[in-house]
CSV table of C-alpha atoms and ligand atoms in Angstrom, one decimal:
chain,number,residue,atom,x,y,z
A,1,MET,CA,66.6,-17.2,-44.9
A,2,LEU,CA,68.4,-14.1,-43.7
A,3,ARG,CA,72.2,-13.7,-43.9
A,4,ILE,CA,73.7,-12.4,-40.8
A,5,ILE,CA,76.7,-10.0,-40.8
A,6,ARG,CA,78.5,-8.9,-37.7
A,7,ILE,CA,79.8,-5.4,-37.5
A,8,GLY,CA,81.3,-4.6,-34.2
A,9,ALA,CA,78.9,-5.4,-31.5
A,10,PHE,CA,75.9,-5.3,-33.9
A,11,THR,CA,74.4,-8.0,-35.9
A,12,VAL,CA,73.0,-6.6,-39.1
A,13,ALA,CA,70.7,-9.2,-40.3
A,14,TYR,CA,68.6,-6.7,-42.2
A,15,ALA,CA,71.3,-4.8,-44.0
A,16,VAL,CA,71.8,-7.6,-46.4
A,17,ALA,CA,68.8,-8.5,-48.6
A,18,ALA,CA,67.0,-11.6,-47.5
A,19,SER,CA,67.9,-14.2,-50.1
A,20,ALA,CA,64.4,-15.6,-50.3
A,21,PRO,CA,61.8,-13.2,-48.8
A,22,ALA,CA,58.4,-14.5,-48.3
A,23,SER,CA,55.9,-13.3,-50.8
A,24,ALA,CA,53.4,-10.6,-49.9
A,25,GLN,CA,50.8,-13.3,-50.1
A,26,ASP,CA,52.6,-15.5,-47.6
A,27,ALA,CA,53.0,-12.5,-45.3
A,28,SER,CA,49.3,-11.6,-45.4
A,29,ILE,CA,48.4,-15.3,-44.5
A,30,LEU,CA,50.8,-15.1,-41.6
A,31,HIS,CA,49.5,-11.8,-40.5
A,32,ALA,CA,45.9,-13.0,-40.7
A,33,GLN,CA,46.8,-16.1,-38.6
A,34,LEU,CA,48.6,-13.9,-36.1
A,35,ASP,CA,45.6,-11.5,-35.7
A,36,GLU,CA,43.2,-14.4,-35.3
A,37,LEU,CA,45.3,-16.0,-32.6
A,38,ALA,CA,45.7,-12.6,-30.8
A,39,ALA,CA,42.0,-12.1,-30.8
A,40,ALA,CA,41.4,-15.6,-29.5
A,41,ILE,CA,43.8,-15.0,-26.5
A,42,ASN,CA,42.5,-11.6,-25.6
A,43,ASP,CA,40.2,-12.6,-22.8
A,44,ASP,CA,43.1,-14.5,-21.2
A,45,VAL,CA,45.4,-11.5,-21.6
A,46,VAL,CA,42.9,-9.2,-19.8
A,47,ALA,CA,42.5,-11.8,-17.0
A,48,TRP,CA,46.3,-12.2,-16.6
A,49,ARG,CA,46.6,-8.4,-16.5
A,50,ARG,CA,44.0,-8.0,-13.8
A,51,ASP,CA,45.5,-10.9,-11.8
A,52,VAL,CA,49.0,-9.4,-12.0
A,53,HIS,CA,47.7,-6.0,-11.2
A,54,ALA,CA,46.0,-7.2,-8.1
A,55,ASN,CA,49.1,-8.9,-7.0
A,56,PRO,CA,52.0,-6.6,-7.6
A,57,GLU,CA,55.5,-7.4,-6.3
A,58,LEU,CA,58.5,-5.1,-5.8
A,59,GLY,CA,61.7,-5.4,-7.8
A,60,MET,CA,63.6,-8.7,-7.3
A,61,GLN,CA,60.6,-10.1,-5.3
A,62,GLU,CA,58.6,-11.0,-8.4
A,63,PHE,CA,58.2,-14.6,-7.3
A,64,ARG,CA,54.5,-15.1,-7.9
A,65,THR,CA,54.6,-13.2,-11.2
A,66,ALA,CA,57.6,-15.2,-12.4
A,67,GLY,CA,55.9,-18.4,-11.4
A,68,LEU,CA,52.8,-17.5,-13.3
A,69,VAL,CA,54.8,-16.6,-16.4
A,70,ALA,CA,57.0,-19.8,-16.2
A,71,GLU,CA,53.9,-22.0,-15.8
A,72,HIS,CA,52.2,-20.4,-18.8
A,73,LEU,CA,55.3,-20.7,-21.1
A,74,ARG,CA,55.8,-24.3,-20.1
A,75,SER,CA,52.1,-25.0,-20.9
A,76,LEU,CA,52.9,-23.8,-24.4
A,77,GLY,CA,55.8,-26.2,-24.8
A,78,ILE,CA,58.3,-23.4,-24.6
A,79,ASP,CA,61.7,-24.1,-22.9
A,80,VAL,CA,61.9,-22.2,-19.7
A,81,GLU,CA,64.7,-21.0,-17.5
A,82,THR,CA,63.9,-19.3,-14.2
A,83,GLY,CA,66.0,-17.4,-11.7
A,84,VAL,CA,67.7,-15.5,-14.5
A,85,GLY,CA,69.4,-12.4,-13.2
A,86,GLY,CA,67.5,-12.8,-9.9
A,87,THR,CA,63.8,-13.5,-10.5
A,88,GLY,CA,63.9,-13.2,-14.3
A,89,VAL,CA,62.4,-15.8,-16.6
A,90,VAL,CA,63.6,-16.7,-20.1
A,91,GLY,CA,61.5,-18.7,-22.5
A,92,VAL,CA,62.9,-20.0,-25.8
A,93,LEU,CA,60.5,-20.9,-28.6
A,94,ARG,CA,62.2,-22.6,-31.5
A,95,GLY,CA,60.3,-22.2,-34.8
A,96,GLY,CA,59.8,-25.0,-37.4
A,97,ARG,CA,62.5,-23.6,-39.7
A,98,PRO,CA,66.0,-22.3,-39.1
A,99,GLY,CA,66.5,-18.5,-38.9
A,100,PRO,CA,67.7,-15.6,-36.7
A,101,THR,CA,66.8,-15.1,-33.1
A,102,VAL,CA,64.6,-12.3,-31.8
A,103,ALA,CA,64.1,-11.3,-28.2
A,104,LEU,CA,60.9,-9.8,-26.7
A,105,ARG,CA,61.1,-8.2,-23.3
A,106,ALA,CA,58.6,-7.4,-20.5
A,107,ASP,CA,59.4,-6.0,-17.1
A,108,MET,CA,57.5,-7.5,-14.1
A,109,ASP,CA,58.0,-5.2,-11.1
A,110,GLY,CA,55.6,-2.9,-9.3
A,111,LEU,CA,56.3,0.3,-7.3
A,112,PRO,CA,56.0,1.3,-3.6
A,113,VAL,CA,52.8,3.3,-4.3
A,114,THR,CA,49.5,2.8,-2.6
A,115,GLU,CA,46.9,2.4,-5.3
A,116,LEU,CA,44.1,5.0,-5.5
A,117,ALA,CA,42.7,4.0,-8.9
A,118,ASP,CA,39.1,3.0,-8.8
A,119,VAL,CA,39.2,-0.4,-10.4
A,120,PRO,CA,37.7,-3.7,-9.0
A,121,PHE,CA,41.1,-5.4,-9.2
A,122,ALA,CA,43.0,-2.5,-7.4
A,123,SER,CA,46.0,-3.7,-5.4
A,124,LYS,CA,45.7,-4.0,-1.7
A,125,VAL,CA,49.2,-5.5,-1.3
A,126,ARG,CA,51.6,-4.0,1.2
A,127,ALA,CA,55.2,-4.8,1.6
A,128,GLU,CA,58.3,-3.6,3.3
A,129,TRP,CA,60.4,-1.1,1.3
A,130,GLN,CA,63.5,0.7,2.7
A,131,GLY,CA,62.5,-0.3,6.2
A,132,ARG,CA,58.9,1.0,5.9
A,133,GLU,CA,55.6,-0.6,5.2
A,134,VAL,CA,54.2,0.7,1.9
A,135,GLY,CA,51.5,-0.1,-0.5
A,136,VAL,CA,52.5,-1.8,-3.7
A,137,MET,CA,51.0,-1.0,-7.1
A,138,HIS,CA,51.7,-1.5,-10.8
A,139,ALA,CA,51.8,2.3,-11.1
A,140,CYS,CA,54.1,2.1,-14.1
A,141,GLY,CA,51.8,-0.4,-15.9
A,142,HIS,CA,54.2,-3.4,-16.0
A,143,ASP,CA,51.2,-5.6,-15.3
A,144,ASN,CA,50.2,-4.8,-18.9
A,145,HIS,CA,53.7,-5.7,-20.2
A,146,VAL,CA,53.6,-9.1,-18.5
A,147,ALA,CA,50.1,-10.0,-19.8
A,148,ILE,CA,50.9,-8.8,-23.3
A,149,LEU,CA,54.0,-10.8,-23.5
A,150,MET,CA,52.3,-13.9,-22.1
A,151,GLY,CA,49.7,-13.4,-24.9
A,152,VAL,CA,52.4,-13.0,-27.5
A,153,ALA,CA,53.9,-16.3,-26.3
A,154,SER,CA,50.5,-18.0,-27.0
A,155,VAL,CA,50.2,-16.4,-30.4
A,156,LEU,CA,53.7,-17.3,-31.5
A,157,ALA,CA,53.6,-20.8,-30.1
A,158,GLY,CA,50.4,-21.2,-32.2
A,159,MET,CA,52.4,-20.4,-35.3
A,160,ARG,CA,55.7,-22.1,-34.4
A,161,GLY,CA,55.7,-24.4,-37.4
A,162,ASP,CA,55.7,-21.3,-39.7
A,163,LEU,CA,58.4,-19.4,-37.8
A,164,PRO,CA,61.9,-19.3,-39.4
A,165,GLY,CA,64.0,-18.9,-36.3
A,166,THR,CA,63.8,-18.6,-32.6
A,167,VAL,CA,62.0,-16.3,-30.2
A,168,LYS,CA,63.3,-15.5,-26.8
A,169,PHE,CA,60.9,-14.2,-24.2
A,170,LEU,CA,62.6,-12.1,-21.5
A,171,PHE,CA,60.6,-11.4,-18.4
A,172,GLN,CA,62.8,-9.2,-16.3
A,173,PRO,CA,62.8,-8.1,-12.7
A,174,ALA,CA,63.4,-4.7,-11.1
A,175,GLU,CA,63.2,-2.3,-13.9
A,176,GLU,CA,62.4,0.4,-11.4
A,177,GLY,CA,65.6,-0.3,-9.7
A,178,PRO,CA,68.1,-1.7,-9.0
A,179,GLY,CA,67.7,-3.0,-12.6
A,180,GLY,CA,67.1,-6.5,-13.9
A,181,ALA,CA,68.3,-6.3,-17.5
A,182,ALA,CA,72.0,-6.1,-16.7
A,183,PRO,CA,72.0,-9.2,-14.4
A,184,MET,CA,69.9,-11.1,-17.0
A,185,ILE,CA,72.4,-10.3,-19.7
A,186,ALA,CA,75.2,-11.4,-17.3
A,187,ASP,CA,73.3,-14.7,-17.0
A,188,GLY,CA,73.4,-15.1,-20.8
A,189,ALA,CA,69.8,-14.0,-21.7
A,190,MET,CA,71.0,-12.1,-24.8
A,191,GLU,CA,73.3,-14.8,-26.2
A,192,GLY,CA,72.6,-15.3,-29.9
A,193,VAL,CA,70.0,-12.6,-30.1
A,194,ASN,CA,69.9,-10.6,-33.4
A,195,ALA,CA,67.3,-8.0,-32.5
A,196,VAL,CA,65.3,-7.1,-29.4
A,197,PHE,CA,61.9,-5.5,-29.1
A,198,GLY,CA,60.0,-4.1,-26.1
A,199,LEU,CA,57.1,-1.8,-25.3
A,200,HIS,CA,56.0,0.5,-22.5
A,201,VAL,CA,52.5,1.7,-21.7
A,202,PHE,CA,52.0,5.5,-21.4
A,203,PRO,CA,48.8,7.5,-20.8
A,204,THR,CA,48.7,8.6,-24.5
A,205,PRO,CA,45.5,7.9,-26.5
A,206,VAL,CA,44.5,4.3,-26.3
A,207,GLY,CA,45.9,2.0,-29.0
A,208,THR,CA,48.4,4.4,-30.4
A,209,ILE,CA,52.0,3.3,-30.9
A,210,ALA,CA,54.9,5.8,-30.5
A,211,TYR,CA,58.4,5.2,-31.8
A,212,ARG,CA,61.4,7.2,-32.9
A,213,THR,CA,64.9,6.4,-34.2
A,214,GLY,CA,67.9,7.1,-32.0
A,215,GLY,CA,67.6,8.2,-28.4
A,216,MET,CA,64.1,7.2,-27.2
A,217,LEU,CA,64.6,7.5,-23.5
A,218,ALA,CA,67.4,9.2,-21.6
A,219,ALA,CA,70.5,8.0,-19.7
A,220,ALA,CA,69.9,9.0,-16.0
A,221,ASP,CA,73.1,9.6,-14.1
A,222,GLY,CA,73.3,10.8,-10.5
A,223,LEU,CA,75.5,13.9,-9.8
A,224,ARG,CA,77.1,14.7,-6.5
A,225,ILE,CA,79.5,17.6,-5.9
A,226,VAL,CA,81.2,18.2,-2.6
A,227,VAL,CA,82.8,21.7,-2.5
A,228,ARG,CA,85.5,21.9,0.2
A,229,GLY,CA,86.7,25.4,1.4
A,230,VAL,CA,88.1,26.6,4.7
A,231,GLN,CA,85.8,27.5,7.5
A,232,THR,CA,85.9,31.1,8.8
A,233,HIS,CA,83.8,33.8,10.5
A,234,GLY,CA,81.2,35.3,8.2
A,235,ALA,CA,82.5,38.8,9.1
A,236,MET,CA,86.0,37.9,8.0
A,237,PRO,CA,85.7,35.9,4.8
A,238,TRP,CA,89.3,36.6,3.9
A,239,GLY,CA,90.3,34.3,6.7
A,240,GLY,CA,89.0,31.2,4.9
A,241,VAL,CA,87.8,29.9,1.5
A,242,ASP,CA,84.0,30.2,1.0
A,243,PRO,CA,82.4,27.1,-0.4
A,244,ILE,CA,79.0,28.8,-0.6
A,245,VAL,CA,80.1,31.4,-3.1
A,246,THR,CA,82.1,28.8,-4.9
A,247,SER,CA,78.9,26.6,-5.1
A,248,ALA,CA,76.9,29.5,-6.5
A,249,GLN,CA,79.4,30.0,-9.2
A,250,ILE,CA,79.5,26.2,-10.0
A,251,ILE,CA,75.7,26.1,-10.2
A,252,ASN,CA,75.6,29.0,-12.6
A,253,GLY,CA,78.5,27.6,-14.6
A,254,LEU,CA,76.8,24.2,-14.9
A,255,GLN,CA,74.0,26.0,-16.9
A,256,THR,CA,76.6,26.6,-19.7
A,257,VAL,CA,77.4,22.9,-20.1
A,258,VAL,CA,74.2,22.2,-21.9
A,259,SER,CA,73.7,25.7,-23.4
A,260,ARG,CA,77.2,26.3,-24.7
A,261,GLN,CA,79.0,22.9,-24.8
A,262,VAL,CA,76.5,20.4,-26.2
A,263,ASP,CA,75.4,20.2,-29.9
A,264,LEU,CA,71.7,20.7,-29.2
A,265,THR,CA,70.8,20.0,-32.8
A,266,ASN,CA,71.7,16.4,-32.0
A,267,SER,CA,69.5,16.0,-29.0
A,268,ALA,CA,68.5,17.5,-25.7
A,269,ALA,CA,70.5,17.2,-22.4
A,270,ILE,CA,69.8,18.3,-18.9
A,271,VAL,CA,71.9,19.1,-15.8
A,272,THR,CA,69.9,19.7,-12.7
A,273,ILE,CA,71.0,20.5,-9.2
A,274,GLY,CA,68.0,19.5,-7.0
A,275,GLN,CA,69.5,19.6,-3.5
A,276,ILE,CA,72.1,21.8,-1.8
A,277,GLU,CA,73.3,21.7,1.7
A,278,GLY,CA,75.8,23.8,3.5
A,279,GLY,CA,76.3,25.8,6.6
A,280,ASN,CA,74.0,26.3,9.6
A,281,ARG,CA,74.3,29.9,10.7
A,282,GLY,CA,74.2,33.2,8.9
A,283,ASN,CA,77.6,34.5,10.3
A,284,ILE,CA,79.6,31.3,9.8
A,285,ILE,CA,81.2,30.4,6.5
A,286,PRO,CA,81.2,26.6,6.5
A,287,ASP,CA,83.9,24.4,5.2
A,288,THR,CA,81.9,22.2,2.9
A,289,VAL,CA,78.8,22.4,0.6
A,290,LEU,CA,77.1,19.3,-0.8
A,291,MET,CA,75.2,19.5,-4.1
A,292,ILE,CA,73.1,16.6,-5.5
A,293,GLY,CA,71.6,16.5,-9.0
A,294,THR,CA,70.8,14.5,-12.1
A,295,ILE,CA,72.2,14.4,-15.6
A,296,ARG,CA,69.9,13.3,-18.5
A,297,THR,CA,71.2,12.7,-22.0
A,298,LEU,CA,69.7,11.2,-25.1
A,299,ASP,CA,72.9,10.3,-27.0
A,300,PRO,CA,75.7,8.1,-25.8
A,301,ASP,CA,78.5,10.5,-27.0
A,302,ILE,CA,76.8,13.5,-25.5
A,303,ARG,CA,76.5,11.6,-22.3
A,304,GLU,CA,80.3,11.2,-22.0
A,305,ARG,CA,80.9,14.8,-23.1
A,306,VAL,CA,78.5,16.2,-20.5
A,307,HIS,CA,80.1,14.1,-17.7
A,308,GLU,CA,83.6,15.3,-18.7
A,309,ARG,CA,82.5,19.0,-18.9
A,310,VAL,CA,80.6,18.9,-15.6
A,311,ARG,CA,83.7,17.6,-13.9
A,312,ARG,CA,86.1,20.0,-15.6
A,313,LEU,CA,83.8,23.0,-14.9
A,314,ALA,CA,83.2,22.2,-11.2
A,315,GLU,CA,86.8,21.4,-10.5
A,316,SER,CA,88.1,24.5,-12.3
A,317,ILE,CA,85.7,26.9,-10.7
A,318,ALA,CA,86.5,25.5,-7.3
A,319,ALA,CA,90.3,25.7,-8.0
A,320,ALA,CA,89.9,29.4,-9.2
A,321,ASN,CA,88.4,30.1,-5.7
A,322,GLY,CA,91.1,28.2,-3.9
A,323,ALA,CA,88.6,25.5,-3.0
A,324,GLU,CA,88.2,21.9,-4.1
A,325,ALA,CA,85.3,20.2,-5.9
A,326,GLU,CA,84.9,16.4,-5.6
A,327,VAL,CA,82.6,15.4,-8.4
A,328,THR,CA,81.0,11.9,-8.3
A,329,ILE,CA,78.8,10.7,-11.2
A,330,ASP,CA,76.8,7.6,-10.6
A,331,ARG,CA,76.1,6.0,-14.0
A,332,GLY,CA,72.5,5.0,-14.1
A,333,TYR,CA,70.7,3.3,-17.0
A,334,PRO,CA,72.2,4.2,-20.4
A,335,VAL,CA,70.4,5.9,-23.3
A,336,THR,CA,67.7,3.7,-24.8
A,337,VAL,CA,68.7,3.8,-28.4
A,338,ASN,CA,66.4,2.6,-31.1
A,339,ASP,CA,68.6,1.3,-33.9
A,340,PRO,CA,67.8,3.5,-36.9
A,341,ALA,CA,68.0,0.8,-39.6
A,342,LEU,CA,65.9,-1.7,-37.5
A,343,THR,CA,63.4,1.0,-36.6
A,344,ASN,CA,62.9,2.2,-40.2
A,345,ARG,CA,62.6,-1.4,-41.3
A,346,MET,CA,59.8,-2.1,-38.7
A,347,VAL,CA,57.7,1.0,-39.3
A,348,PRO,CA,55.4,-0.7,-41.8
A,349,THR,CA,54.8,-3.4,-39.2
A,350,LEU,CA,53.8,-0.8,-36.6
A,351,ARG,CA,51.6,0.9,-39.3
A,352,ARG,CA,49.9,-2.4,-40.1
A,353,VAL,CA,49.0,-2.9,-36.4
A,354,ALA,CA,48.1,0.7,-35.4
A,355,GLY,CA,47.4,2.4,-38.7
A,356,GLU,CA,47.5,6.2,-38.3
A,357,GLY,CA,48.0,5.6,-34.6
A,358,ALA,CA,51.6,4.7,-35.2
A,359,GLN,CA,53.4,8.0,-34.7
A,360,VAL,CA,56.9,9.4,-34.2
A,361,LEU,CA,57.1,10.4,-30.5
A,362,PRO,CA,59.4,13.1,-29.0
A,363,ALA,CA,62.2,11.6,-26.9
A,364,SER,CA,61.5,11.3,-23.2
A,365,THR,CA,64.0,12.3,-20.5
A,366,GLY,CA,62.8,9.3,-18.4
A,367,ALA,CA,65.1,6.2,-18.3
A,368,GLU,CA,64.6,2.5,-18.9
A,369,ASP,CA,66.9,-0.4,-18.5
A,370,PHE,CA,65.7,-1.9,-21.8
A,371,SER,CA,68.7,0.2,-22.9
A,372,TYR,CA,71.1,-2.6,-21.7
A,373,PHE,CA,69.4,-5.2,-24.0
A,374,ALA,CA,69.6,-2.7,-26.9
A,375,GLU,CA,73.3,-2.4,-26.3
A,376,GLU,CA,73.7,-6.2,-26.9
A,377,ALA,CA,71.7,-6.3,-30.2
A,378,PRO,CA,69.9,-3.7,-32.4
A,379,GLY,CA,66.8,-2.8,-30.4
A,380,LEU,CA,63.4,-1.1,-30.9
A,381,PHE,CA,61.4,0.1,-27.9
A,382,ILE,CA,57.9,1.5,-28.6
A,383,GLY,CA,55.3,3.3,-26.5
A,384,LEU,CA,51.8,1.9,-26.3
A,385,GLY,CA,49.0,4.3,-25.5
A,386,VAL,CA,46.7,3.2,-22.7
A,387,GLY,CA,45.1,6.5,-21.9
A,388,ALA,CA,41.4,6.4,-21.4
A,389,ASP,CA,38.9,8.6,-23.4
A,390,ASP,CA,37.7,10.1,-20.1
A,391,PRO,CA,40.4,12.7,-19.2
A,392,SER,CA,39.7,12.2,-15.5
A,393,LEU,CA,41.2,8.7,-15.8
A,394,VAL,CA,44.4,9.9,-17.5
A,395,HIS,CA,47.3,10.1,-15.0
A,396,PRO,CA,51.1,9.8,-15.6
A,397,ASN,CA,53.1,6.7,-14.9
A,398,HIS,CA,53.9,6.2,-11.2
A,399,SER,CA,50.8,8.1,-10.2
A,400,PRO,CA,48.6,6.2,-7.5
A,401,TYR,CA,45.8,6.9,-10.0
A,402,PHE,CA,47.6,5.4,-13.0
A,403,TYR,CA,44.9,3.7,-15.2
A,404,ALA,CA,45.3,1.6,-18.3
A,405,ASP,CA,42.5,1.2,-20.8
A,406,GLU,CA,42.5,-2.5,-21.6
A,407,ARG,CA,41.4,-1.9,-25.2
A,408,ALA,CA,45.2,-1.3,-25.8
A,409,LEU,CA,46.1,-4.9,-24.8
A,410,PRO,CA,45.3,-6.6,-28.1
A,411,ILE,CA,47.2,-3.9,-30.0
A,412,GLY,CA,50.2,-4.5,-27.7
A,413,VAL,CA,50.0,-8.3,-28.4
A,414,ARG,CA,49.7,-7.8,-32.2
A,415,ALA,CA,52.5,-5.2,-32.1
A,416,LEU,CA,55.1,-7.4,-30.4
A,417,ALA,CA,54.0,-10.6,-32.1
A,418,SER,CA,54.1,-8.8,-35.5
A,419,LEU,CA,57.6,-7.3,-34.8
A,420,ALA,CA,58.9,-10.8,-34.1
A,421,VAL,CA,57.2,-12.5,-37.1
A,422,ASP,CA,58.2,-9.8,-39.5
A,423,PHE,CA,61.8,-9.7,-38.3
A,424,LEU,CA,62.2,-13.5,-38.5
A,425,THR,CA,60.6,-13.7,-41.9
A,426,GLY,CA,62.7,-10.9,-43.4
A,427,ASN,CA,59.9,-8.4,-42.9
A,428,PRO,CA,57.8,-9.1,-46.0
A,429,ILE,CA,56.1,-5.7,-46.2
A,430,SER,CA,52.5,-6.1,-47.3
A,431,GLN,CA,51.3,-3.6,-49.9
A,432,GLU,CA,48.2,-2.7,-47.9
B,1,LIG,ZN1,58.4,3.4,-14.1
B,2,LIG,ZN1,58.1,1.3,-16.4
């Protein structure tokens, strides 16, 4: 059994040697059993995926999906709690032997996108979103995540007698916003969890697995700057304080936050102003200008530093002009950090599942609220390639043409199930 050590917020089960690791032979028996169960459940996984795809639900409205998940988990003899953090579902599978607890996460929500993909199970669902009627589609591929984790539950329930420890299945709502991970954690979903794993489908080559240590996905924070000057005639600028010229200086100044004030050898960062509003006539200097932007960072310390420097720079440039800058930063999802020790330990597992297809991926400046789970316990979030061989079917996540090649589904099931089994058993690395 593993020994568990707590260092700060992190439980380091893997830093101390397992006192009685399973032998390589035991491991390969378990892996063979796992692969067999995954193959046996694959037709069901495909059917669940198509069913969920045809019936997408917007964030915090995943009633049908949550019902499907809860019913399936119960049918496997897994303890189920529903209504966690909204429409979330938590399943708890206790293995036949004592051991640590591992959590596996899938997100369940669709997007307000009208599907244009040419598949027989394309969504025709419409719903109200922000006061408008919209099409709803699993344009981010969360239907695959739901079906894969349902399949993983079947596989692990089939091996429960051999599992040393507990598996928690986290089916979360509203990843696309307003976020379902944080409310699930507030409801206790991560209590007692020693490691957490999740995956996301991307239109990369089918069956490949992408991973990296450290920042995998960015923190996404909203930026809003209101520059207040003093209104005057455009022909007599000395009579007021010009917020337009001040804003121009601030926008230029912001470029130096990343280029001059961030250690770019650590990771990338982005400060973008995407919207600017001020004035309504060429010969009137207005009294205010509004700028809206986004800040993306891949390291928690750099995130704080960029926030502080953006504030300081905008406020100081405004003050130098006799104006005032009011800077508001809306903290979005944090950086999704893959725990380096956990990631390195699980690489052989990913290699066993995907072979050469398990590759280190460049970080993405998109964001994910898996990050909140990975703040509660060491986490590893991987990318699963679902891109078809036919390039005309390859479209980015959130596209109305987003298409997932279902040959990736069994790889996803084997990946998450293997991560759980190898973590619980002390990761007996087979010498294949
Ligand atoms: Zn998405
Ligand atoms: Zn997504």
